[in-house]
Short mmCIF file of C-alpha atoms in Angstrom, two decimals:
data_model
loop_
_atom_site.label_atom_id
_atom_site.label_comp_id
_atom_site.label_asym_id
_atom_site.label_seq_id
_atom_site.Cartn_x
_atom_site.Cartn_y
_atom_site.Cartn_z
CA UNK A 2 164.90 113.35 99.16
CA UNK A 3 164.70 116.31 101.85
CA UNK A 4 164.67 119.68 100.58
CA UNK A 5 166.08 120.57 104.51
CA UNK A 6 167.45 118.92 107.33
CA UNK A 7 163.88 117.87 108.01
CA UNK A 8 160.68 117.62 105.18
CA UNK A 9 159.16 121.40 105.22
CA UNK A 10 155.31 121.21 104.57
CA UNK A 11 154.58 124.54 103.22
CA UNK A 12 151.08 126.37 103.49
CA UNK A 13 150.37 129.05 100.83
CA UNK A 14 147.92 131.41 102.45
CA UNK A 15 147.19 131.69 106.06
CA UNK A 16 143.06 132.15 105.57
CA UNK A 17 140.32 129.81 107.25
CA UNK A 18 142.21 126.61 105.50
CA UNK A 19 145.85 127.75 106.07
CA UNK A 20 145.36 128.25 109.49
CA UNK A 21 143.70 125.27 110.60
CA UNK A 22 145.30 123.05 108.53
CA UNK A 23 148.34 124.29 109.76
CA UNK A 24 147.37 123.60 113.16
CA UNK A 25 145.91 119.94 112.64
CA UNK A 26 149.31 119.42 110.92
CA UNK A 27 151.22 121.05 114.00
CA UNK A 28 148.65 118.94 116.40
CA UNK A 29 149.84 115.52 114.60
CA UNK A 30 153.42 115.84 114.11
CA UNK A 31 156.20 114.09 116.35
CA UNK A 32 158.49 116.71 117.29
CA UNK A 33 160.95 117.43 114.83
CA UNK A 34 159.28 115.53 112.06
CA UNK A 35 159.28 117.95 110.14
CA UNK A 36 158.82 121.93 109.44
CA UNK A 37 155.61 124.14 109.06
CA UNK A 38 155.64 127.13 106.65
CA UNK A 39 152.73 129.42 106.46
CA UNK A 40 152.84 131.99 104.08
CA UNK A 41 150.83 135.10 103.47
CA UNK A 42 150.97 138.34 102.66
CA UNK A 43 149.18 139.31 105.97
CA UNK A 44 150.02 137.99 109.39
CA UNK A 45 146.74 137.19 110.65
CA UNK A 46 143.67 135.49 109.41
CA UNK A 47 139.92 137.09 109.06
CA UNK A 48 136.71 135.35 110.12
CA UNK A 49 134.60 136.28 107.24
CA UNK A 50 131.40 136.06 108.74
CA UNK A 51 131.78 138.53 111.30
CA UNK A 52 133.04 141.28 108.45
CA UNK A 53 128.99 142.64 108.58
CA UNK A 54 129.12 143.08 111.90
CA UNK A 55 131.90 144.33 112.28
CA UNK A 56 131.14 146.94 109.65
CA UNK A 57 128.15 147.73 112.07
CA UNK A 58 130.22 147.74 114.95
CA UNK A 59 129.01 145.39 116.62
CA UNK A 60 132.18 143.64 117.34
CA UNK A 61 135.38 145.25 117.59
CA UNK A 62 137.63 144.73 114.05
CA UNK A 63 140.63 143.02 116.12
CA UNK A 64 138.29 140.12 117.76
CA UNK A 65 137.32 139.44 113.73
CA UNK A 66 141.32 138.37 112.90
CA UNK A 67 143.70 136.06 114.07
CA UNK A 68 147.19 136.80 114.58
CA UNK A 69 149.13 133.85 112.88
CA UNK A 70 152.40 134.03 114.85
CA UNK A 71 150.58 133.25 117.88
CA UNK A 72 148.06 131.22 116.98
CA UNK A 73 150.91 128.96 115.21
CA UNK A 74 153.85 129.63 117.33
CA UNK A 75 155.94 126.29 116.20
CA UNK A 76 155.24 127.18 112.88
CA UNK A 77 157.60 129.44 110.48
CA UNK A 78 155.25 132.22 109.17
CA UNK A 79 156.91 134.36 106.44
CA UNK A 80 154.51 137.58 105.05
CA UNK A 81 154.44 137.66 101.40
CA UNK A 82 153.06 136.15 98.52
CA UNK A 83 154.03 133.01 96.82
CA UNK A 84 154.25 134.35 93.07
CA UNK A 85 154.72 130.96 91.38
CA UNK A 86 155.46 127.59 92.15
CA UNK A 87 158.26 125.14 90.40
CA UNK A 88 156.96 121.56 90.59
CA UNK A 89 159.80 120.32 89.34
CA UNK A 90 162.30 121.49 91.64
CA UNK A 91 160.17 121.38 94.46
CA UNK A 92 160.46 125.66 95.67
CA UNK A 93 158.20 128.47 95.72
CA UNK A 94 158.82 131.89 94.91
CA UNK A 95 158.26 133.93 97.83
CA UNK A 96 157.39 138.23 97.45
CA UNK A 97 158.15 139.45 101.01
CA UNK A 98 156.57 143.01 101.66
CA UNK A 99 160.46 144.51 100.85
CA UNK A 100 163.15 143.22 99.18
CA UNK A 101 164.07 140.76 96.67
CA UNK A 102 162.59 137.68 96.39
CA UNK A 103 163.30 134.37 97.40
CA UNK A 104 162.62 130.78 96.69
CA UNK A 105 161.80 128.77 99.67
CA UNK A 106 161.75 124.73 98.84
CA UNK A 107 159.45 121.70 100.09
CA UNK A 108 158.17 118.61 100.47
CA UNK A 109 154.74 119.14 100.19
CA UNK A 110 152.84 122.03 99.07
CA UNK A 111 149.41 122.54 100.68
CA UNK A 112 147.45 125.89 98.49
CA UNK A 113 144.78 127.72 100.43
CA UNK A 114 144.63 131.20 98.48
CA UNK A 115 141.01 131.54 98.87
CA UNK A 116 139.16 133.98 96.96
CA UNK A 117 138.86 137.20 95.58
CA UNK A 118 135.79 139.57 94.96
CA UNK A 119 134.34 138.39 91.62
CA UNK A 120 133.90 141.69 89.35
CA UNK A 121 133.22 142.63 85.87
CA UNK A 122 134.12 145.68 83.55
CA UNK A 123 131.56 148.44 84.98
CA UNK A 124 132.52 151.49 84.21
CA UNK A 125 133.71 153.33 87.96
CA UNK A 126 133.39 150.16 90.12
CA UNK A 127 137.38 150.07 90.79
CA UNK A 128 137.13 153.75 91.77
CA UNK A 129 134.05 153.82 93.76
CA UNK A 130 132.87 150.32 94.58
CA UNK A 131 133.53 148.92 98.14
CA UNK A 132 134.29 145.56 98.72
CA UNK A 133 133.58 142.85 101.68
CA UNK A 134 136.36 140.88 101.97
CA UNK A 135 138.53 141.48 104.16
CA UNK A 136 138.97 143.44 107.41
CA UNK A 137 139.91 146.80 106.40
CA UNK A 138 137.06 147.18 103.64
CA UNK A 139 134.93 146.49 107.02
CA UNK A 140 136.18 149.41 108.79
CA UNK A 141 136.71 151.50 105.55
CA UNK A 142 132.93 150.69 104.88
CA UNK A 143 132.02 151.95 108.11
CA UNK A 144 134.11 154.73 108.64
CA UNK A 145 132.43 155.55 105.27
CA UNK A 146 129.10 155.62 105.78
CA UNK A 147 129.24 157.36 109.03
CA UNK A 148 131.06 160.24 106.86
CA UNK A 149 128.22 160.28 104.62
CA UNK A 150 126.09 161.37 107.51
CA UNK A 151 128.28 163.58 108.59
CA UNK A 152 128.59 165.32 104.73
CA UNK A 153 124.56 165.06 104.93
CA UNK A 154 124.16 167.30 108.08
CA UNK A 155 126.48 169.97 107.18
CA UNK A 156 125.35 170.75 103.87
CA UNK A 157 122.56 172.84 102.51
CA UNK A 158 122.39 171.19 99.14
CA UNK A 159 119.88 168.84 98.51
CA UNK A 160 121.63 166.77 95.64
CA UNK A 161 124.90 166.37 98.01
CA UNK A 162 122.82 165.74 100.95
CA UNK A 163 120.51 163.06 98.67
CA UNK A 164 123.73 161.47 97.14
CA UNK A 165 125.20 160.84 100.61
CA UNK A 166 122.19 159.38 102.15
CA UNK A 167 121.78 156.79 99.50
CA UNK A 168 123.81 153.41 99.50
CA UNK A 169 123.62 150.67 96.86
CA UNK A 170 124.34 147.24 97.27
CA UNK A 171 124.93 145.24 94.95
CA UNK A 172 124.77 140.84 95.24
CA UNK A 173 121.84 139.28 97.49
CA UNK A 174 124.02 136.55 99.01
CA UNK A 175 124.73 135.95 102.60
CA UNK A 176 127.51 138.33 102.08
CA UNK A 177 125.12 141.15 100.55
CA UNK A 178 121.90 140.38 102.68
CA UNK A 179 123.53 140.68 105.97
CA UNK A 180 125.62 143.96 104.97
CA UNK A 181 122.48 146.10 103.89
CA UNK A 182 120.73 144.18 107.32
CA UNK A 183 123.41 145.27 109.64
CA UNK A 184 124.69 148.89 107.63
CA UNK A 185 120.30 149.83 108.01
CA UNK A 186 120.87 149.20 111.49
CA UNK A 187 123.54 151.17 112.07
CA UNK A 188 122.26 154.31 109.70
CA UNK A 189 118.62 153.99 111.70
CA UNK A 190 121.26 154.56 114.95
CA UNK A 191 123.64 156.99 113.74
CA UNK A 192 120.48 159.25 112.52
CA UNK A 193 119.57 159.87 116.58
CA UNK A 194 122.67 161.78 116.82
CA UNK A 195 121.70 164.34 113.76
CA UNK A 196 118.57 166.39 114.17
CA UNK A 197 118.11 166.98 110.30
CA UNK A 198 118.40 163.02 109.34
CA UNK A 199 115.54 160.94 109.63
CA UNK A 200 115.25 157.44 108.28
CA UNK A 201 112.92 158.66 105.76
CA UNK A 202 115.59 160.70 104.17
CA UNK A 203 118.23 158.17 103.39
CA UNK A 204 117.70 154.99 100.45
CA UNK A 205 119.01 151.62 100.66
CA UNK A 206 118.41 149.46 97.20
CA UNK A 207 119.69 145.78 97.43
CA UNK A 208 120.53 144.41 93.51
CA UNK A 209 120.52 140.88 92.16
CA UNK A 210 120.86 139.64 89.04
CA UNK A 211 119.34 136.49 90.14
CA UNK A 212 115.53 135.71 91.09
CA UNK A 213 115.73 135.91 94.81
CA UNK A 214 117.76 136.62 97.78
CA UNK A 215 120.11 134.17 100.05
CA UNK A 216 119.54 131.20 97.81
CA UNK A 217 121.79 129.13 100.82
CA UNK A 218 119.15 128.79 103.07
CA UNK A 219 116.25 128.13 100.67
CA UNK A 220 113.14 129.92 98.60
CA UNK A 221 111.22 129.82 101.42
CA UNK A 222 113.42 131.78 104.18
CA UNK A 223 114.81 133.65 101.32
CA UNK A 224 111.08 135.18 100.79
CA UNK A 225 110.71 136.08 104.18
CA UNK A 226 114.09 138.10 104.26
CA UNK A 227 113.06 139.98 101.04
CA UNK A 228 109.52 140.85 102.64
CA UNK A 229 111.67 141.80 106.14
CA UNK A 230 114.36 143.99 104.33
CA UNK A 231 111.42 145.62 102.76
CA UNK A 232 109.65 146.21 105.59
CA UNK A 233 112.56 148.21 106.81
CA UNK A 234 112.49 149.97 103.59
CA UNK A 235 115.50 148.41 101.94
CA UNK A 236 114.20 148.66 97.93
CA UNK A 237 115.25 145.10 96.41
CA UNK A 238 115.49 144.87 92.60
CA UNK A 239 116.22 141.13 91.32
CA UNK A 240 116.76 140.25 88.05
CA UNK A 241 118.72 143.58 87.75
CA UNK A 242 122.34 144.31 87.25
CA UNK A 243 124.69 147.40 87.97
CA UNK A 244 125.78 148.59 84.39
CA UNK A 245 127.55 151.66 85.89
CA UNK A 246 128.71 153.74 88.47
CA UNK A 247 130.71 156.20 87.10
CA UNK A 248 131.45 159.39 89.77
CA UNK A 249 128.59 157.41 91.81
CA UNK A 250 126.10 158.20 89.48
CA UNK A 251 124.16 154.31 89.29
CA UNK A 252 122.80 152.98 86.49
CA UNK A 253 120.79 150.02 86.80
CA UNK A 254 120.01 147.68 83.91
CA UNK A 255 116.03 148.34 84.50
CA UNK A 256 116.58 151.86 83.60
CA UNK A 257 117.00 153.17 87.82
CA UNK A 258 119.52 155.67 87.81
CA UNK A 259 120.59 157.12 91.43
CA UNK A 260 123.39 159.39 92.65
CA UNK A 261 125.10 157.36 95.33
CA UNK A 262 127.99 158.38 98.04
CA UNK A 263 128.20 154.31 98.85
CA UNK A 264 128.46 151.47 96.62
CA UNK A 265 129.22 147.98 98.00
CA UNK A 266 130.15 145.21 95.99
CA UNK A 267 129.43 141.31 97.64
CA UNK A 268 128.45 140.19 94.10
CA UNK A 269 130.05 136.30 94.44
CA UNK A 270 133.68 135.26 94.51
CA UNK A 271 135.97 133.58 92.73
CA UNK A 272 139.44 131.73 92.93
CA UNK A 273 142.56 133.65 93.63
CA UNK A 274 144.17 134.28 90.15
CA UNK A 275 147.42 134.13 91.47
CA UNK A 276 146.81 130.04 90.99
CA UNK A 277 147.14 130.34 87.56
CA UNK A 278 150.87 130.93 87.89
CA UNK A 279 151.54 127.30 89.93
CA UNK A 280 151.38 125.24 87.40
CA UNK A 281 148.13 123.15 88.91
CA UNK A 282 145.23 121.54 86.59
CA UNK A 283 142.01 124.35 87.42
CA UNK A 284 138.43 123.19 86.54
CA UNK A 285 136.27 125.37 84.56
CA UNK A 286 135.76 128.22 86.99
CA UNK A 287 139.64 128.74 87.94
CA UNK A 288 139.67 126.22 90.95
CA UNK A 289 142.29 123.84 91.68
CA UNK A 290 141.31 120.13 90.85
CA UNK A 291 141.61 117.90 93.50
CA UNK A 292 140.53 114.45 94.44
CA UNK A 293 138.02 113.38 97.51
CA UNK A 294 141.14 113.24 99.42
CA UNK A 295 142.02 116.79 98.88
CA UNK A 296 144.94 115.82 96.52
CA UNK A 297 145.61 117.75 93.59
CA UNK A 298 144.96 115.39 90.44
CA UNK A 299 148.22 114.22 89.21
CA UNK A 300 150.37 114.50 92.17
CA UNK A 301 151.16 113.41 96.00
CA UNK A 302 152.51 115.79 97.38
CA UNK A 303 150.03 118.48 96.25
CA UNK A 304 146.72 118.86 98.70
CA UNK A 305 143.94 122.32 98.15
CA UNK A 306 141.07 123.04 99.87
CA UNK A 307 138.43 125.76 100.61
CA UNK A 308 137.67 128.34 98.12
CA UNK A 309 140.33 127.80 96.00
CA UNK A 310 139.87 123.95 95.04
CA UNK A 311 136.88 122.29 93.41
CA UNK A 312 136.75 119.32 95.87
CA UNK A 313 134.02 116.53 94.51
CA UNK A 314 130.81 116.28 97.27
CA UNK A 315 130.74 112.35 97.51
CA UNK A 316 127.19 113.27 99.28
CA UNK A 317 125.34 114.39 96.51
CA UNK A 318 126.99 112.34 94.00
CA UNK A 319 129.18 112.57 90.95
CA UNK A 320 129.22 116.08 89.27
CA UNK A 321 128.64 118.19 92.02
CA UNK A 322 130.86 120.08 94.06
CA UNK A 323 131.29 121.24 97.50
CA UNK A 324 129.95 124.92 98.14
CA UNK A 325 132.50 127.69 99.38
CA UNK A 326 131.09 127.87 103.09
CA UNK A 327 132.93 127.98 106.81
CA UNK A 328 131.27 125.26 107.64
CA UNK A 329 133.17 122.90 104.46
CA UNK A 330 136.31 125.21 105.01
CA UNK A 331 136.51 124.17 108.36
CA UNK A 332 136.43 119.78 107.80
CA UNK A 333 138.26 120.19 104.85
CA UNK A 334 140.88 121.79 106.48
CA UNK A 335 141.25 119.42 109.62
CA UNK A 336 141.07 116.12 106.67
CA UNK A 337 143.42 117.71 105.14
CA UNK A 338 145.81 118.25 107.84
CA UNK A 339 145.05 114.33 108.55
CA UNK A 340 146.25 113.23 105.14
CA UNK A 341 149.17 115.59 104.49
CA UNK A 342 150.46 113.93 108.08
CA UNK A 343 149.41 110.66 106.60
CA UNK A 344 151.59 111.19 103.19
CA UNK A 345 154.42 112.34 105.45
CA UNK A 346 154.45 109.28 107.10
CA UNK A 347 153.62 106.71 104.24
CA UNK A 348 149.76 106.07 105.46
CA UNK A 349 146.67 105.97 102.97
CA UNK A 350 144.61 109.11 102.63
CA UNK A 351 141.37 109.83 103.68
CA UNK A 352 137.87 110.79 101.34
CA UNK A 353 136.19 114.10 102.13
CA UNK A 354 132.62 113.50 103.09
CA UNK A 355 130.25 115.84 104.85
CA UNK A 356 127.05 116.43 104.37
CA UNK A 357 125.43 119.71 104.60
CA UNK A 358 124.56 120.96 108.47
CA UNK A 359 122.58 123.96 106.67
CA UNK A 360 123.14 127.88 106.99
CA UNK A 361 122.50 131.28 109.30
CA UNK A 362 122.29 134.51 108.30
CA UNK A 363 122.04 137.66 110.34
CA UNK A 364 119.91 140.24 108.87
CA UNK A 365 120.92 143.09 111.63
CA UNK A 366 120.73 143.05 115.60
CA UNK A 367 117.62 140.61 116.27
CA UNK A 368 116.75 139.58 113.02
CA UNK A 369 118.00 136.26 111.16
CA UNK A 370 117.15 132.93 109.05
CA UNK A 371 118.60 129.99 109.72
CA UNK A 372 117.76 126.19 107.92
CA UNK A 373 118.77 123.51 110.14
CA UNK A 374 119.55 120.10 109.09
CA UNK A 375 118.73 117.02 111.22
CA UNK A 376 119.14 114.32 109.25
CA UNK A 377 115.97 113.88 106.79
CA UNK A 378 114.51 116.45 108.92
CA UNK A 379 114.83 120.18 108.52
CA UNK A 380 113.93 122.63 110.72
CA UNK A 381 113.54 126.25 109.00
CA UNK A 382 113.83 129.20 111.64
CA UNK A 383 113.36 133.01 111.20
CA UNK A 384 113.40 136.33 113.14
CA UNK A 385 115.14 136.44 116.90
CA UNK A 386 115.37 132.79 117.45
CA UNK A 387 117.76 132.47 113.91
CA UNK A 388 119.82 135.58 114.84
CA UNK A 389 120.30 133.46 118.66
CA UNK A 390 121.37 130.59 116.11
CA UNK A 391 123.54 132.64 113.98
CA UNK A 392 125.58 134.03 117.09
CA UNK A 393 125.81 130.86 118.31
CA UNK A 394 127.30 129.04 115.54
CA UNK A 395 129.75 131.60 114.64
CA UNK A 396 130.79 132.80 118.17
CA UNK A 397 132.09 129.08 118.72
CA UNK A 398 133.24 128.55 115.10
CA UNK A 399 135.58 131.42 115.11
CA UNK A 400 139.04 130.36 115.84
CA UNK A 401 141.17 130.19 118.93
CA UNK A 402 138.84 130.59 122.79
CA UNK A 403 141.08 133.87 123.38
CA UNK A 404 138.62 135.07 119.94
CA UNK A 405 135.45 134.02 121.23
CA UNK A 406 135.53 134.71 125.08
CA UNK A 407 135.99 138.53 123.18
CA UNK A 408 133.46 138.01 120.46
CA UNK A 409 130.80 137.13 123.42
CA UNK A 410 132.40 139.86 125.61
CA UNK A 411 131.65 142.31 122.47
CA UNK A 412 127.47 140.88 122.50
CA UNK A 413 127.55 140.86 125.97
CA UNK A 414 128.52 144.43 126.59
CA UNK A 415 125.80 145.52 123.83
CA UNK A 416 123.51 144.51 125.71
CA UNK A 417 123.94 147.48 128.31
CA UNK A 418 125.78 149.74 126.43
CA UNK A 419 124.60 151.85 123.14
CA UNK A 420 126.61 151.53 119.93
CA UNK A 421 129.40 153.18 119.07
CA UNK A 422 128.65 155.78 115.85
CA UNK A 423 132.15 157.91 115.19
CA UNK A 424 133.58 158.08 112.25
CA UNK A 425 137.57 157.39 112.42
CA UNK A 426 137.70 158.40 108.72
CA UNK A 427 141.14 160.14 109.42
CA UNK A 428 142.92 156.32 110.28
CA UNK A 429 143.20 156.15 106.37
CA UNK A 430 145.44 159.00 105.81
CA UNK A 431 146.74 159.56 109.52
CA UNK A 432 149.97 161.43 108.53
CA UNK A 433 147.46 164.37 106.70
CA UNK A 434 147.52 166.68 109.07
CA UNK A 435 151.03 166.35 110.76
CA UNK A 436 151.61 166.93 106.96
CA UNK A 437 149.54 169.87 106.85
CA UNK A 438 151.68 171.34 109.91
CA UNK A 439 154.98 170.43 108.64
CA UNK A 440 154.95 172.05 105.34
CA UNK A 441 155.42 175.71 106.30
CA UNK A 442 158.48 174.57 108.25
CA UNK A 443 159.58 172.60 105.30
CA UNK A 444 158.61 175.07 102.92
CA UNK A 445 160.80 178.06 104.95
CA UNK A 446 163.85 175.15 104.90
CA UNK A 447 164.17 175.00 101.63
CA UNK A 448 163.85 178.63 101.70
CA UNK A 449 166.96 178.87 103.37
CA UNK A 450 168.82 176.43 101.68
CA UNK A 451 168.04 178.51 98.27
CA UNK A 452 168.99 181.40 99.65
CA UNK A 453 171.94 180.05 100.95
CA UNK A 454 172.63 178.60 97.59
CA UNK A 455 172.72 181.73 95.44
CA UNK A 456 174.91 183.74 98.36
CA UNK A 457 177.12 180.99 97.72
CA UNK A 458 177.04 181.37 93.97
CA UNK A 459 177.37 184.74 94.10
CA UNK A 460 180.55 185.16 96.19
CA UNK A 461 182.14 182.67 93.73
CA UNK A 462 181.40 184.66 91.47
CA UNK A 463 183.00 188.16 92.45
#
């Protein structure tokens, strides 16, 4: 039976999945069929890839999101947080950013959560560690650094000035490789614009606890980008871990210990914990259990996808699951929209089945790896031509052609113009000052109001 006048397919989280499942599902529905819900606690959706560069700025932070609302303008898009999920009944729990909450029912229930930074108990990381996730730790990462060299050239104390010109990263994934490749970049630009800062000065260390860097695109290119992050004078230590970073002091577990103003965290990911409260079977590493048609085990009107679900790679056989990549996000997400359409409307489902296209990485303006699959054949690139090959890919993947006629805009105008290197450090507390101005006025109100007070008091008194 109908929750509503019509079935409501509801979409918790409005990430890479949400959104383009939501828009397959919009894309294949009769009108008035039935209703869309997205849900999420933000309104628009981040293109994860671009988060480096956009740290760099080399494209501006609004051409890296979505806005929902009008990407998915027949949809109903609520922002807040499903909080827990009663199978029985059929309703979610929504959180809205104020006010009570609510309980919103459906028909089916289609989870894209994603994932959240994957940390451990080192002592300072919460207070000091920087993350790469989303949009705003982009532009708080860059406002940050920028700061640093702004702290650097004002000082006259070498242990400040060392501190601030010394940045840690820790994780040698695509997501760490290509923020110490594009962050370098920008540092070796910013330092034109301070006479005392050369390149020399500052220290970039890269840390893995694993063997090597990017394991996605193979030993092989991941050797090369080692031996060019070197070469720039980025110090990589493998087989090392961070053991703490208390007050920025580092301590490595190979006995380093540095002083560092900037300490970013791209150390793996893992499901959104907020899954645990839905009620949904999870595999061994918190992800959502689902069958090769994206249907949570156990039910039909249940699909996950993306980060959040362990979805079985019928390619490579039983046992072994699909990475969390774009380039899976993206099919899984248009499949799913498919089937959920197809359940809707009494059809068989669909298996998910895609085998891997390969990977791109940029490693700063110029400079990139990319492993191309061609069937059998793969074709390994490195250097200019993989950086071509990185834009490429991800200036068409990104959603919506409003996103990248301005992603290509933002490249194109780099070209001819120089990079941008001021620090907006202020957008993070941007009521400080009017707050600094306001408190003498406030200050002489209350004043007043004291005073007025005890006159009051003390003609009662006589």
């Amino acid at each position: 039976m109908s929750t509503t006048e019509r079935p409501r397919i509801l979409v918790v989280g409005g990430g890479y999945v949400g959104l383009y499942a939501a828009r397959r599902i919009l894309k294949k529905l009769r009108y008035g069929e039935a209703t869309v819900t997205v849900v999420d606690p933000r309104s628009y959706m981040t293109y994860q890839p671009f988060l480096p560069e956009a740290a760099a700025g080399s494209i501006s932070p609004r051409h890296v999101v979505v806005p929902l609302r009008r990407v998915l303008p027949q949809a109903e898009v609520l922002t807040g947080r499903v909080t827990s999920v009663d199978q029985d009944r059929r309703v979610a729990t929504v959180a809205p950013l104020v006010g009570p909450a609510y309980e919103v029912p459906f028909d089916h229930l289609v989870v894209a959560l994603g994932s959240v930074s994957r940390t451990f108990p080192i002592p300072g990381l919460a207070e000091h560690g920087i993350g790469m996730k989303g949009i705003e730790e982009a532009i708080g990462l860059r406002n940050h650094v920028l700061e640093q060299f702004d702290k650097a050239d004002s000082t006259t104390d070498p242990d400040i000035r060392r501190k601030a010109l010394t940045f840690v990263f820790v994780g040698g994934g695509f997501a760490g490789a290509e923020t110490v490749g594009e962050i370098e970049d920008l540092a070796r630009d910013a330092a034109r614009y301070y006479p005392s800062i050369r390149r020399e000065d500052m220290r970039f260390l890269l840390v893995d606890v694993a063997d090597r860097i990017l394991p996605e695109v193979g030993p092989k290119l991941g050797e090369w980008g080692r031996e060019h992050l070197k070469q720039r004078g980025v110090e990589i230590l493998l087989g090392t871990s961070m053991k703490s970073c208390v007050d920025g002091h580092v301590v490595l577990s190979d006995g380093t210990e540095v002083d560092s103003g900037t300490i970013v965290w791209t150390a793996g990911v893992k499901p959104n914990p907020t899954l645990a409260h839905y009620g949904l079977p999870l595999g061994p590493r918190g992800h959502v259990d689902v069958d090769p048609t994206l249907q949570v085990k156990g039910t039909d009107y249940i699909w996950a996808a993306g980060d959040n679900a362990q979805v079985p790679n019928l390619v490579e056989g039983e046992g072994d699951w699909c990475p969390p990549n774009a380039q899976h996000a993206l099919r899984q997400a248009r499949l799913l929209g498919d089937n959920v359409v197809a359940a809707l409307r009494g059809f068989p489902q669909a298996d998910y089945k895609h085998a891997n296209k390969g990977a791109v990485a940029g490693l700063g303006l110029r400079k990139g790896v990319a492993m191309i699959k061609f069937g059998p054949m793969t074709i390994r690139l490195r250097g200019r031509l993989a950086w071509y090959m990185h834009r490429t890919y991800h200036g068409l993947a990104v959603p919506t052609w409003n996103r990248k006629i301005r992603v290509f805009a933002d490249w194109t105008l780099a070209l001819f113009l120089k990079r941008e290197v001021v620090s907006l450090g202020a957008m993070e507390n941007p009521r400080e000052e009017f707050y600094e101005a306001a408190k003498p006025a406030a200050a002489a109100a209350a004043a007043e109001q004291r005073a007025a007070a005890e006159q009051r008091k003390d003609r009662t008194t006589v």
